[in-house]
Short mmCIF file of C-alpha atoms and ligand atoms in Angstrom, two decimals:
data_model
loop_
_atom_site.label_atom_id
_atom_site.label_comp_id
_atom_site.label_asym_id
_atom_site.label_seq_id
_atom_site.Cartn_x
_atom_site.Cartn_y
_atom_site.Cartn_z
CA MET A 1 0.00 0.00 0.00
CA ASN A 2 0.97 3.60 -0.36
CA LEU A 3 1.00 4.61 3.29
CA GLU A 4 0.91 8.35 2.66
CA GLU A 5 -2.18 8.13 0.48
CA THR A 6 -3.98 5.74 2.82
CA VAL A 7 -3.32 7.90 5.86
CA GLU A 8 -4.48 11.00 4.02
CA ASN A 9 -7.76 9.42 2.93
CA VAL A 10 -8.45 7.91 6.33
CA ALA A 11 -7.69 11.21 8.08
CA VAL A 12 -10.07 13.14 5.80
CA ASN A 13 -12.79 10.67 6.78
CA LEU A 14 -11.88 11.01 10.45
CA LEU A 15 -12.13 14.80 10.27
CA ARG A 16 -15.50 14.61 8.56
CA PHE A 17 -16.83 12.04 11.05
CA ALA A 18 -15.52 13.96 14.04
CA VAL A 19 -17.11 17.31 13.24
CA THR A 20 -20.43 15.98 11.96
CA GLU A 21 -21.15 13.09 14.33
CA LEU A 22 -20.48 12.73 18.04
CA PRO A 23 -19.11 9.41 19.32
CA LYS A 24 -21.74 7.14 20.86
CA ASP A 25 -20.62 7.65 24.46
CA VAL A 26 -20.96 11.44 24.19
CA LYS A 27 -24.37 11.23 22.53
CA GLU A 28 -25.58 8.86 25.23
CA ALA A 29 -24.22 11.07 27.98
CA LEU A 30 -26.09 14.07 26.50
CA GLN A 31 -29.30 12.05 26.30
CA LYS A 32 -28.88 10.95 29.90
CA ALA A 33 -28.21 14.55 30.90
CA TYR A 34 -31.45 15.61 29.20
CA ARG A 35 -33.40 12.97 31.12
CA GLU A 36 -31.83 13.90 34.44
CA GLU A 37 -31.78 17.69 34.20
CA THR A 38 -34.46 19.25 36.36
CA SER A 39 -34.11 22.94 35.51
CA GLU A 40 -36.36 23.99 32.66
CA ALA A 41 -33.84 26.33 31.12
CA GLY A 42 -31.24 23.58 31.31
CA LYS A 43 -33.58 21.05 29.70
CA THR A 44 -34.37 23.47 26.88
CA GLN A 45 -30.66 23.86 26.17
CA LEU A 46 -29.98 20.12 26.23
CA LYS A 47 -32.90 19.49 23.90
CA ALA A 48 -31.53 22.10 21.50
CA ILE A 49 -28.10 20.46 21.67
CA LEU A 50 -29.57 17.00 20.95
CA ASP A 51 -31.67 18.33 18.07
CA ASN A 52 -28.64 20.11 16.68
CA VAL A 53 -26.48 16.99 16.96
CA GLU A 54 -29.10 14.89 15.20
CA LEU A 55 -29.55 17.44 12.45
CA ALA A 56 -25.80 17.73 11.91
CA GLU A 57 -25.47 13.99 11.60
CA LYS A 58 -28.37 13.76 9.16
CA THR A 59 -27.29 16.62 6.94
CA ARG A 60 -23.58 15.89 7.37
CA THR A 61 -22.77 19.42 8.37
CA PRO A 62 -20.47 20.46 11.20
CA MET A 63 -22.40 20.42 14.52
CA CYS A 64 -20.74 23.67 15.57
CA GLN A 65 -19.46 26.57 13.49
CA ASP A 66 -16.17 26.34 15.39
CA THR A 67 -14.58 23.20 13.99
CA GLY A 68 -11.61 23.69 16.27
CA THR A 69 -7.86 23.43 16.16
CA ILE A 70 -6.87 20.13 14.62
CA ILE A 71 -4.92 17.81 16.91
CA PHE A 72 -3.91 14.24 16.08
CA TYR A 73 -2.84 11.37 18.31
CA VAL A 74 -0.90 8.69 16.47
CA LYS A 75 -0.09 5.28 17.93
CA ALA A 76 2.49 3.98 15.51
CA GLY A 77 3.40 0.30 15.43
CA ALA A 78 7.19 -0.04 15.46
CA GLU A 79 7.06 -2.27 12.39
CA VAL A 80 5.18 0.24 10.21
CA LYS A 81 7.41 1.51 7.44
CA HIS A 82 7.63 5.11 6.13
CA LEU A 83 6.47 6.72 9.36
CA ASP A 84 8.23 9.86 8.18
CA LYS A 85 5.46 10.32 5.58
CA ILE A 86 2.64 10.54 8.08
CA GLU A 87 3.05 14.14 9.14
CA ASN A 88 2.73 15.36 5.58
CA ALA A 89 -0.25 13.07 4.97
CA LEU A 90 -2.06 14.51 7.99
CA ARG A 91 -1.36 18.07 6.86
CA LYS A 92 -2.68 17.30 3.40
CA ALA A 93 -5.75 15.66 4.91
CA THR A 94 -6.42 18.73 7.05
CA ARG A 95 -6.23 21.02 4.01
CA ARG A 96 -8.50 18.78 2.00
CA ALA A 97 -11.05 18.46 4.79
CA THR A 98 -11.07 22.22 5.25
CA THR A 99 -12.50 22.73 1.76
CA LYS A 100 -14.39 19.47 1.50
CA VAL A 101 -16.28 19.13 4.80
CA PRO A 102 -15.94 22.23 5.14
CA LEU A 103 -14.06 23.20 8.29
CA ARG A 104 -13.80 26.79 9.43
CA PRO A 105 -10.26 28.10 8.84
CA ASN A 106 -8.97 28.38 12.41
CA ALA A 107 -5.21 28.76 12.03
CA VAL A 108 -3.98 32.30 12.62
CA ASP A 109 -0.34 33.47 12.67
CA PRO A 110 0.00 34.86 16.21
CA PHE A 111 2.39 37.64 15.12
CA LYS A 112 0.94 38.75 11.81
CA GLN A 113 -2.68 37.94 12.85
CA LYS A 114 -3.17 36.45 9.42
CA ASN A 115 -5.36 33.40 8.93
CA THR A 116 -3.57 30.74 6.87
CA GLY A 117 -6.98 29.81 5.49
CA ASP A 118 -6.48 26.04 5.50
CA ASN A 119 -6.16 25.02 9.17
CA THR A 120 -2.46 24.30 8.81
CA GLY A 121 0.60 26.31 9.79
CA ARG A 122 3.64 26.07 12.03
CA ASN A 123 3.10 23.09 14.42
CA ILE A 124 -0.56 22.74 13.42
CA PRO A 125 -2.12 20.23 12.95
CA TYR A 126 -0.32 19.14 16.10
CA ILE A 127 0.67 15.48 16.22
CA ASN A 128 1.13 13.56 19.48
CA TRP A 129 3.27 10.50 18.75
CA GLU A 130 3.40 7.23 20.62
CA ILE A 131 5.44 4.24 19.46
CA VAL A 132 3.90 0.89 20.29
CA ALA A 133 4.65 -2.72 19.40
CA GLY A 134 3.08 -4.15 16.25
CA ASP A 135 2.40 -3.34 12.62
CA THR A 136 -0.73 -1.19 12.80
CA LEU A 137 -1.26 2.53 12.90
CA GLU A 138 -3.94 4.06 15.10
CA ILE A 139 -4.95 7.64 14.34
CA THR A 140 -7.24 9.76 16.47
CA VAL A 141 -8.32 13.28 15.65
CA LEU A 142 -9.44 15.76 18.30
CA PRO A 143 -10.81 18.98 16.78
CA LYS A 144 -10.57 21.27 19.80
CA GLY A 145 -13.01 24.18 20.09
CA GLY A 146 -11.75 27.61 21.10
CA GLY A 147 -14.45 28.50 23.63
CA SER A 148 -13.65 25.55 25.83
CA GLU A 149 -9.91 25.86 25.22
CA ASN A 150 -9.92 29.43 26.56
CA VAL A 151 -10.88 28.29 30.07
CA CYS A 152 -8.31 25.48 30.46
CA THR A 153 -6.23 25.95 33.59
CA MET A 154 -2.73 25.00 34.68
CA GLY A 155 -1.47 25.55 38.19
CA MET A 156 1.66 24.76 40.13
CA LEU A 157 -0.03 23.81 43.40
CA VAL A 158 1.48 23.50 46.86
CA PRO A 159 2.61 19.88 47.42
CA GLY A 160 1.67 20.06 51.11
CA GLU A 161 -2.00 20.57 50.23
CA GLY A 162 -2.02 17.30 48.34
CA ILE A 163 -5.17 15.99 46.79
CA ASN A 164 -7.35 18.63 48.48
CA GLY A 165 -5.43 21.31 46.65
CA LEU A 166 -6.22 19.54 43.40
CA LYS A 167 -9.93 19.22 44.20
CA LYS A 168 -10.13 22.93 44.99
CA PHE A 169 -8.26 23.80 41.82
CA VAL A 170 -10.69 21.77 39.70
CA ILE A 171 -13.83 23.24 41.31
CA ASP A 172 -12.44 26.78 41.14
CA SER A 173 -11.71 26.25 37.44
CA VAL A 174 -15.28 25.10 36.78
CA ILE A 175 -16.82 28.02 38.67
CA LYS A 176 -14.53 30.53 36.98
CA ALA A 177 -15.36 29.12 33.53
CA GLY A 178 -19.11 29.44 34.16
CA SER A 179 -21.08 29.61 30.92
CA LYS A 180 -18.07 30.31 28.70
CA PRO A 181 -17.04 26.79 27.60
CA CYS A 182 -20.58 25.88 26.40
CA PRO A 183 -21.44 23.47 29.24
CA PRO A 184 -22.12 20.61 29.77
CA ASN A 185 -18.38 19.99 29.63
CA ILE A 186 -16.00 17.08 29.89
CA LEU A 187 -13.00 17.66 32.13
CA GLY A 188 -9.58 16.13 31.58
CA VAL A 189 -7.63 16.45 34.81
CA ALA A 190 -3.98 15.58 35.34
CA ILE A 191 -1.43 15.92 38.13
CA GLY A 192 2.32 15.54 38.25
CA GLY A 193 5.12 15.29 35.72
CA GLY A 194 5.67 18.96 35.08
CA SER A 195 3.72 21.89 33.72
CA ASP A 196 3.77 20.66 30.12
CA ILE A 197 3.29 17.00 31.02
CA ALA A 198 0.25 17.68 33.22
CA MET A 199 -1.55 19.60 30.46
CA LYS A 200 -0.69 17.02 27.82
CA LEU A 201 -2.03 14.22 30.00
CA ALA A 202 -5.15 16.22 30.87
CA LYS A 203 -5.96 16.79 27.22
CA LYS A 204 -5.22 13.19 26.29
CA ALA A 205 -7.53 12.05 29.10
CA LEU A 206 -10.39 13.67 27.14
CA LEU A 207 -10.02 10.84 24.62
CA ARG A 208 -11.14 8.19 27.09
CA PRO A 209 -14.83 7.40 26.39
CA LEU A 210 -17.30 8.64 28.98
CA ASP A 211 -18.59 5.13 29.64
CA GLN A 212 -15.11 3.88 30.56
CA PRO A 213 -14.32 4.50 34.21
CA ASN A 214 -10.74 4.91 35.35
CA PRO A 215 -9.01 1.51 35.63
CA ASP A 216 -7.56 2.65 38.96
CA PRO A 217 -10.43 2.27 41.49
CA GLU A 218 -9.20 5.15 43.66
CA LEU A 219 -9.03 7.49 40.68
CA ALA A 220 -12.44 6.25 39.50
CA GLU A 221 -13.76 7.27 42.91
CA LEU A 222 -12.10 10.69 42.64
CA GLU A 223 -13.58 11.15 39.16
CA LYS A 224 -17.03 10.48 40.60
CA GLU A 225 -16.47 12.81 43.52
CA LEU A 226 -15.32 15.67 41.27
CA LEU A 227 -18.18 15.08 38.83
CA GLU A 228 -20.69 15.35 41.66
CA ALA A 229 -19.00 18.45 43.01
CA ALA A 230 -18.96 20.13 39.59
CA ASN A 231 -22.62 19.30 39.17
CA SER A 232 -23.42 20.93 42.50
CA THR A 233 -22.26 24.34 41.30
CA GLY A 234 -25.63 25.07 39.68
CA ILE A 235 -24.05 26.46 36.49
CA GLY A 236 -26.03 24.03 34.34
CA PRO A 237 -26.31 23.65 30.56
CA MET A 238 -25.04 26.82 28.84
CA GLY A 239 -24.72 28.48 32.25
CA LEU A 240 -28.47 29.02 32.45
CA GLY A 241 -28.76 27.06 35.66
CA GLY A 242 -29.24 23.38 36.38
CA LYS A 243 -27.56 20.31 37.72
CA ILE A 244 -25.73 19.08 34.63
CA THR A 245 -22.61 21.21 34.25
CA VAL A 246 -20.17 18.39 33.54
CA LEU A 247 -20.73 15.07 31.73
CA GLY A 248 -17.60 13.37 32.96
CA VAL A 249 -14.23 13.82 34.63
CA LYS A 250 -11.22 11.93 33.30
CA ILE A 251 -8.08 11.79 35.44
CA ASP A 252 -4.52 10.83 34.63
CA TYR A 253 -1.24 11.45 36.39
CA ALA A 254 2.53 11.18 36.32
CA VAL A 255 4.80 10.94 39.33
CA ARG A 256 5.99 14.35 40.44
CA HIS A 257 9.10 16.17 41.58
CA PRO A 258 9.14 16.33 45.41
CA ALA A 259 8.91 20.12 45.28
CA SER A 260 6.19 20.37 42.59
CA TYR A 261 2.53 19.59 42.33
CA PRO A 262 1.56 20.55 38.76
CA ALA A 263 -2.14 20.31 38.00
CA ALA A 264 -4.01 20.84 34.73
CA VAL A 265 -7.67 20.95 33.77
CA ALA A 266 -8.55 20.59 30.09
CA PHE A 267 -12.13 21.53 29.21
CA ASN A 268 -14.09 20.09 26.33
CA CYS A 269 -17.52 21.43 25.38
CA TRP A 270 -20.72 19.48 24.61
CA ALA A 271 -19.36 19.28 21.04
CA ALA A 272 -16.77 16.78 22.34
CA ARG A 273 -15.59 15.65 18.97
CA ARG A 274 -13.13 12.82 18.34
CA ALA A 275 -12.70 10.01 15.83
CA THR A 276 -10.32 7.06 15.66
CA ALA A 277 -9.28 4.58 12.98
CA ARG A 278 -6.77 1.74 12.81
CA ILE A 279 -4.84 1.10 9.61
CA TYR A 280 -3.60 -2.42 8.94
CA PRO A 281 -0.51 -3.45 6.92
CA ASP A 282 -2.69 -4.34 3.90
CA GLY A 283 -4.03 -0.77 3.81
CA ASN A 284 -7.44 -1.60 5.23
CA ALA A 285 -8.84 0.80 7.77
CA GLU A 286 -11.12 0.02 10.65
CA TYR A 287 -13.08 2.96 12.07
CA LEU A 288 -13.37 2.53 15.81
CA THR A 289 -15.65 5.42 16.78
CA HIS A 290 -17.84 5.85 13.72
CA LYS A 291 -19.50 3.83 11.00
CA LEU A 292 -18.08 4.46 7.54
CA ARG A 293 -20.67 6.24 5.43
CA MET B 1 -42.08 29.25 32.23
CA VAL B 2 -44.17 30.09 29.18
CA THR B 3 -43.40 29.38 25.53
CA TYR B 4 -44.11 32.19 23.07
CA LYS B 5 -44.09 32.25 19.30
CA LEU B 6 -43.53 35.82 18.21
CA THR B 7 -43.64 37.44 14.81
CA THR B 8 -41.72 40.58 13.96
CA PRO B 9 -42.23 43.49 14.29
CA ILE B 10 -42.48 42.81 18.04
CA SER B 11 -44.20 45.54 20.03
CA GLU B 12 -42.88 46.98 23.26
CA GLU B 13 -45.93 45.55 24.96
CA ASP B 14 -45.16 42.03 23.73
CA ALA B 15 -41.52 42.35 24.77
CA ARG B 16 -42.57 43.44 28.24
CA LYS B 17 -44.75 40.33 28.65
CA LEU B 18 -41.67 38.12 28.56
CA ARG B 19 -40.03 36.97 31.78
CA VAL B 20 -36.71 35.26 32.45
CA ASN B 21 -36.86 31.49 31.81
CA ASP B 22 -39.60 31.92 29.18
CA VAL B 23 -38.87 30.28 25.83
CA VAL B 24 -39.36 32.21 22.60
CA TYR B 25 -39.37 31.31 18.91
CA ILE B 26 -39.17 34.13 16.40
CA THR B 27 -40.67 34.22 12.95
CA GLY B 28 -39.87 37.19 10.76
CA THR B 29 -36.80 39.36 10.46
CA ILE B 30 -33.60 38.84 12.41
CA VAL B 31 -30.51 40.95 11.72
CA THR B 32 -26.97 39.85 12.59
CA ALA B 33 -24.63 42.41 14.12
CA ARG B 34 -21.31 42.13 15.88
CA ASP B 35 -18.93 44.73 17.30
CA GLN B 36 -18.25 46.66 14.11
CA ALA B 37 -21.85 46.86 12.91
CA HIS B 38 -22.90 48.15 16.34
CA HIS B 39 -20.14 50.71 16.22
CA ARG B 40 -21.08 51.92 12.76
CA ALA B 41 -24.81 52.04 13.50
CA LEU B 42 -24.22 54.29 16.50
CA GLN B 43 -21.80 56.40 14.47
CA PHE B 44 -24.46 56.87 11.76
CA HIS B 45 -26.98 57.85 14.38
CA LYS B 46 -24.64 60.46 15.82
CA GLU B 47 -24.04 61.94 12.37
CA GLY B 48 -27.75 61.94 11.58
CA LYS B 49 -27.28 59.48 8.71
CA GLU B 50 -30.02 57.03 7.89
CA LEU B 51 -29.43 53.32 8.59
CA PRO B 52 -29.95 50.80 5.79
CA ILE B 53 -32.64 49.12 7.88
CA ASN B 54 -35.16 50.12 10.51
CA PHE B 55 -34.54 47.92 13.56
CA GLU B 56 -37.74 48.81 15.38
CA GLY B 57 -39.45 45.65 16.62
CA LEU B 58 -36.83 43.35 15.08
CA ALA B 59 -34.45 40.86 16.67
CA LEU B 60 -30.72 41.51 16.68
CA PHE B 61 -28.48 38.46 16.55
CA HIS B 62 -24.89 38.45 17.85
CA CYS B 63 -23.56 36.17 15.15
CA GLY B 64 -20.89 36.05 12.48
CA PRO B 65 -22.39 33.59 10.04
CA ILE B 66 -20.69 31.45 7.43
CA VAL B 67 -22.47 32.32 4.17
CA LYS B 68 -21.93 31.04 0.67
CA LYS B 69 -23.16 32.44 -2.60
CA GLU B 70 -24.96 30.20 -5.09
CA GLY B 71 -25.66 32.12 -8.26
CA ASP B 72 -27.03 35.38 -6.94
CA ARG B 73 -28.47 33.79 -3.79
CA TRP B 74 -26.83 33.84 -0.39
CA ILE B 75 -27.08 30.60 1.63
CA ILE B 76 -26.45 30.45 5.38
CA VAL B 77 -24.19 27.50 6.13
CA ALA B 78 -23.72 28.02 9.87
CA ALA B 79 -25.02 30.69 12.19
CA GLY B 80 -24.25 30.01 15.83
CA PRO B 81 -24.30 32.80 18.41
CA THR B 82 -21.15 34.62 19.44
CA THR B 83 -20.30 35.83 22.97
CA SER B 84 -22.54 38.80 23.74
CA THR B 85 -20.52 40.55 26.44
CA ARG B 86 -18.39 42.22 23.77
CA MET B 87 -21.45 44.17 22.65
CA ASP B 88 -22.23 45.44 26.17
CA ILE B 89 -20.53 48.77 25.46
CA PHE B 90 -22.92 49.50 22.56
CA GLU B 91 -26.17 47.78 23.36
CA ASP B 92 -27.80 50.29 25.71
CA GLU B 93 -27.56 53.08 23.13
CA PHE B 94 -28.53 50.68 20.38
CA ILE B 95 -31.74 49.69 22.17
CA GLN B 96 -32.51 53.30 23.06
CA ASN B 97 -32.01 54.65 19.56
CA PHE B 98 -33.20 51.82 17.31
CA LYS B 99 -35.80 49.99 19.45
CA ALA B 100 -34.79 46.44 18.63
CA ARG B 101 -36.90 44.30 20.96
CA VAL B 102 -34.98 41.03 21.20
CA ILE B 103 -31.21 40.66 21.43
CA ILE B 104 -30.00 37.13 20.69
CA GLY B 105 -26.61 35.75 21.69
CA LYS B 106 -24.77 33.54 24.12
CA GLY B 107 -23.33 34.03 27.58
CA GLY B 108 -25.57 36.92 28.65
CA MET B 109 -24.95 40.65 29.07
CA GLY B 110 -24.22 43.07 31.90
CA LYS B 111 -25.92 45.73 33.95
CA ARG B 112 -25.81 48.51 31.35
CA THR B 113 -27.77 46.41 28.89
CA THR B 114 -30.13 45.09 31.57
CA ASP B 115 -30.95 48.67 32.62
CA ALA B 116 -31.59 49.73 29.03
CA MET B 117 -33.86 46.73 28.49
CA GLN B 118 -35.88 47.70 31.53
CA LYS B 119 -36.09 51.33 30.49
CA TYR B 120 -36.94 50.89 26.81
CA GLY B 121 -38.64 47.49 26.75
CA ALA B 122 -36.42 44.79 25.26
CA VAL B 123 -35.22 41.29 26.19
CA TYR B 124 -32.15 39.09 25.79
CA GLY B 125 -32.71 35.59 24.41
CA ALA B 126 -29.95 33.02 24.90
CA PHE B 127 -29.44 30.72 21.95
CA THR B 128 -27.56 27.46 22.58
CA GLY B 129 -23.84 28.01 22.06
CA GLY B 130 -22.47 26.12 19.09
CA ALA B 131 -25.87 24.96 17.82
CA ALA B 132 -25.15 26.27 14.35
CA VAL B 133 -27.11 23.69 12.38
CA LEU B 134 -30.26 24.27 14.39
CA ALA B 135 -29.94 28.01 13.79
CA ALA B 136 -29.30 27.60 10.08
CA LYS B 137 -32.36 25.38 9.75
CA ALA B 138 -34.69 28.08 11.05
CA ILE B 139 -33.26 30.66 8.65
CA LYS B 140 -35.40 30.43 5.55
CA SER B 141 -33.60 33.00 3.43
CA VAL B 142 -31.22 35.90 3.35
CA LYS B 143 -33.31 38.94 2.49
CA THR B 144 -30.35 41.14 1.89
CA VAL B 145 -26.94 42.04 3.24
CA GLU B 146 -25.70 45.51 4.18
CA TRP B 147 -22.27 46.79 5.10
CA LEU B 148 -20.56 43.81 3.51
CA ASP B 149 -17.44 46.00 3.39
CA LEU B 150 -17.03 45.13 7.10
CA GLY B 151 -16.39 41.52 6.08
CA MET B 152 -18.66 38.49 6.05
CA PRO B 153 -18.87 37.93 9.82
CA GLU B 154 -19.31 41.62 10.67
CA ALA B 155 -21.85 42.60 8.02
CA LEU B 156 -25.57 43.13 8.69
CA TRP B 157 -27.23 39.97 7.41
CA ILE B 158 -30.96 40.50 7.20
CA LEU B 159 -32.54 37.10 7.64
CA GLU B 160 -36.02 35.76 7.16
CA THR B 161 -36.68 33.16 9.85
CA GLU B 162 -39.32 30.66 10.80
CA GLU B 163 -39.58 29.74 14.48
CA PHE B 164 -36.00 30.64 15.24
CA GLY B 165 -35.19 29.21 18.66
CA PRO B 166 -35.44 28.03 21.31
CA LEU B 167 -34.36 31.27 22.91
CA THR B 168 -34.30 31.21 26.69
CA ILE B 169 -35.14 34.67 27.98
CA ALA B 170 -32.15 35.44 30.20
CA ILE B 171 -32.70 39.19 30.64
CA ASP B 172 -36.21 40.61 30.72
CA SER B 173 -37.54 44.16 30.81
CA HIS B 174 -38.21 43.97 34.55
CA GLY B 175 -34.59 44.08 35.66
CA ASN B 176 -34.10 40.31 35.92
CA ASN B 177 -30.85 38.78 34.68
CA LEU B 178 -30.74 35.00 34.75
CA PHE B 179 -26.98 34.71 34.10
CA GLU B 180 -26.26 37.08 36.98
CA ASP B 181 -28.61 35.12 39.26
CA ILE B 182 -26.90 31.85 38.37
CA LYS B 183 -23.47 33.40 38.90
CA ASN B 184 -24.48 34.55 42.39
CA LYS B 185 -25.97 31.17 43.22
CA THR B 186 -22.82 29.41 42.01
CA GLU B 187 -20.77 31.66 44.27
CA GLU B 188 -22.99 30.72 47.21
CA ASN B 189 -22.47 27.03 46.40
CA ARG B 190 -18.70 27.29 46.47
CA ILE B 191 -18.11 26.97 50.22
CA PRO B 192 -20.58 24.07 50.73
CA ILE B 193 -18.87 22.24 47.86
CA TYR B 194 -15.43 22.81 49.44
CA ARG B 195 -16.79 21.47 52.69
CA LYS B 196 -18.23 18.38 51.05
CA LEU B 197 -14.88 17.68 49.40
CA GLY B 198 -13.14 18.05 52.75
CA ILE B 199 -11.32 21.21 51.76
CA GLN B 200 -10.60 23.65 54.59
CA LYS B 201 -11.22 27.36 53.67
S1 SF4 C 1 -17.10 25.98 23.01
FE1 SF4 C 1 -17.55 24.18 21.75
S2 SF4 C 1 -19.75 24.19 21.33
FE2 SF4 C 1 -19.17 26.23 22.09
S3 SF4 C 1 -18.84 27.41 20.21
FE3 SF4 C 1 -16.83 26.60 20.86
S4 SF4 C 1 -16.57 24.64 19.79
FE4 SF4 C 1 -18.74 25.23 19.63
#
């Protein structure tokens, strides 16, 4: 197979799937939220979100006008050849999807304030690499909306405060964000490593499906505790009041330096878009989050 | 909570009937305007120049739509609301001078706008953030576009809509501001949440 071509075609599909159709776990979480919300204003918002999601899927149009910054996660099997071609393939796919889907051009030069017009530019699309054993290639795309990105928080907490410091940091972040990140949100939370590592892990945690609890029972408990706390703020869907402010909390961590306690909270909005495919050595692709259509 | 279906032009009396938490759908004319269109409209007013459209009784939508042209027809591709707080510095004068009755956006607006709404009889309707497909569906046609020289997102797009909504009334003409209420309640909830999580202070 021609790896570059295959990756490009698969990635165009992934981009289209991601922005037009939410993964099943997110859809189900929104439906559950609608059933459980008790505030009328909150219910109205959730109904509008569900209608919008359904309409987007049916008409194959982006569910939100902000189709995000394009971020890829690549799990590359060590036996896959021509891995050096993948970056270019993903850039080409991003350009093609921008005109074809279409995606909103969201890549602006921070110095010249000029929009590149095709969602690519220096370091974007950003690719997170992971080398794993095997001969397959797993590609995930995370189109990340700006409204929810603008309220992400990173803090170097006091180690002595321990886990309570983290809990406070998360709740303070949710209250400060209020209606801005288009709630209900998904929170990726990470501790340790270092400032950059914590934020990277927090964002990556957003990829874990909502119906998959943390494999570590203590962290699963903490996720539940933080979810309940966030949903006691009263912010509600779109900040109009209600009990569903957050759909899920996903925690990851790295061990830390004795003197540091880095913490990061990555917010995703109700339009929690992601899509994954696995490419096999024969060039066949299996779509893990969406049905090919 | 009451659900209303309103048709433009909306009278002051009708606008004053609405209360926070009510749900409204609008059929008729909705005009998009962001920062620059607000700025220019107020500038025109100051200079005594006539505006390209009479806003009285219409709905103003904080939105920078994605529009494409097919032949000589404009088609709205996506039209989600933008954050309204940026328009807070213009909206009181806008409501006073042009008598728009419904302001549509996301995230709510501040005290200046709330006061003007109370004084002149207008409301703020929150449209679901990001719900661009739902918005586009209710837009039946683009009547015309003015001030296109400001750029596609900033121009005045004059839209013909059918049951555009749901809009949750978040500011009414009686001084109520739902976003402010929720913010205050959230603040009150902070300490009990800390306590429940076992956080001192
Ligand atoms: S925060 Fe999310 S849903 Fe809201 S406008 Fe941005 S991308 Fe869309």
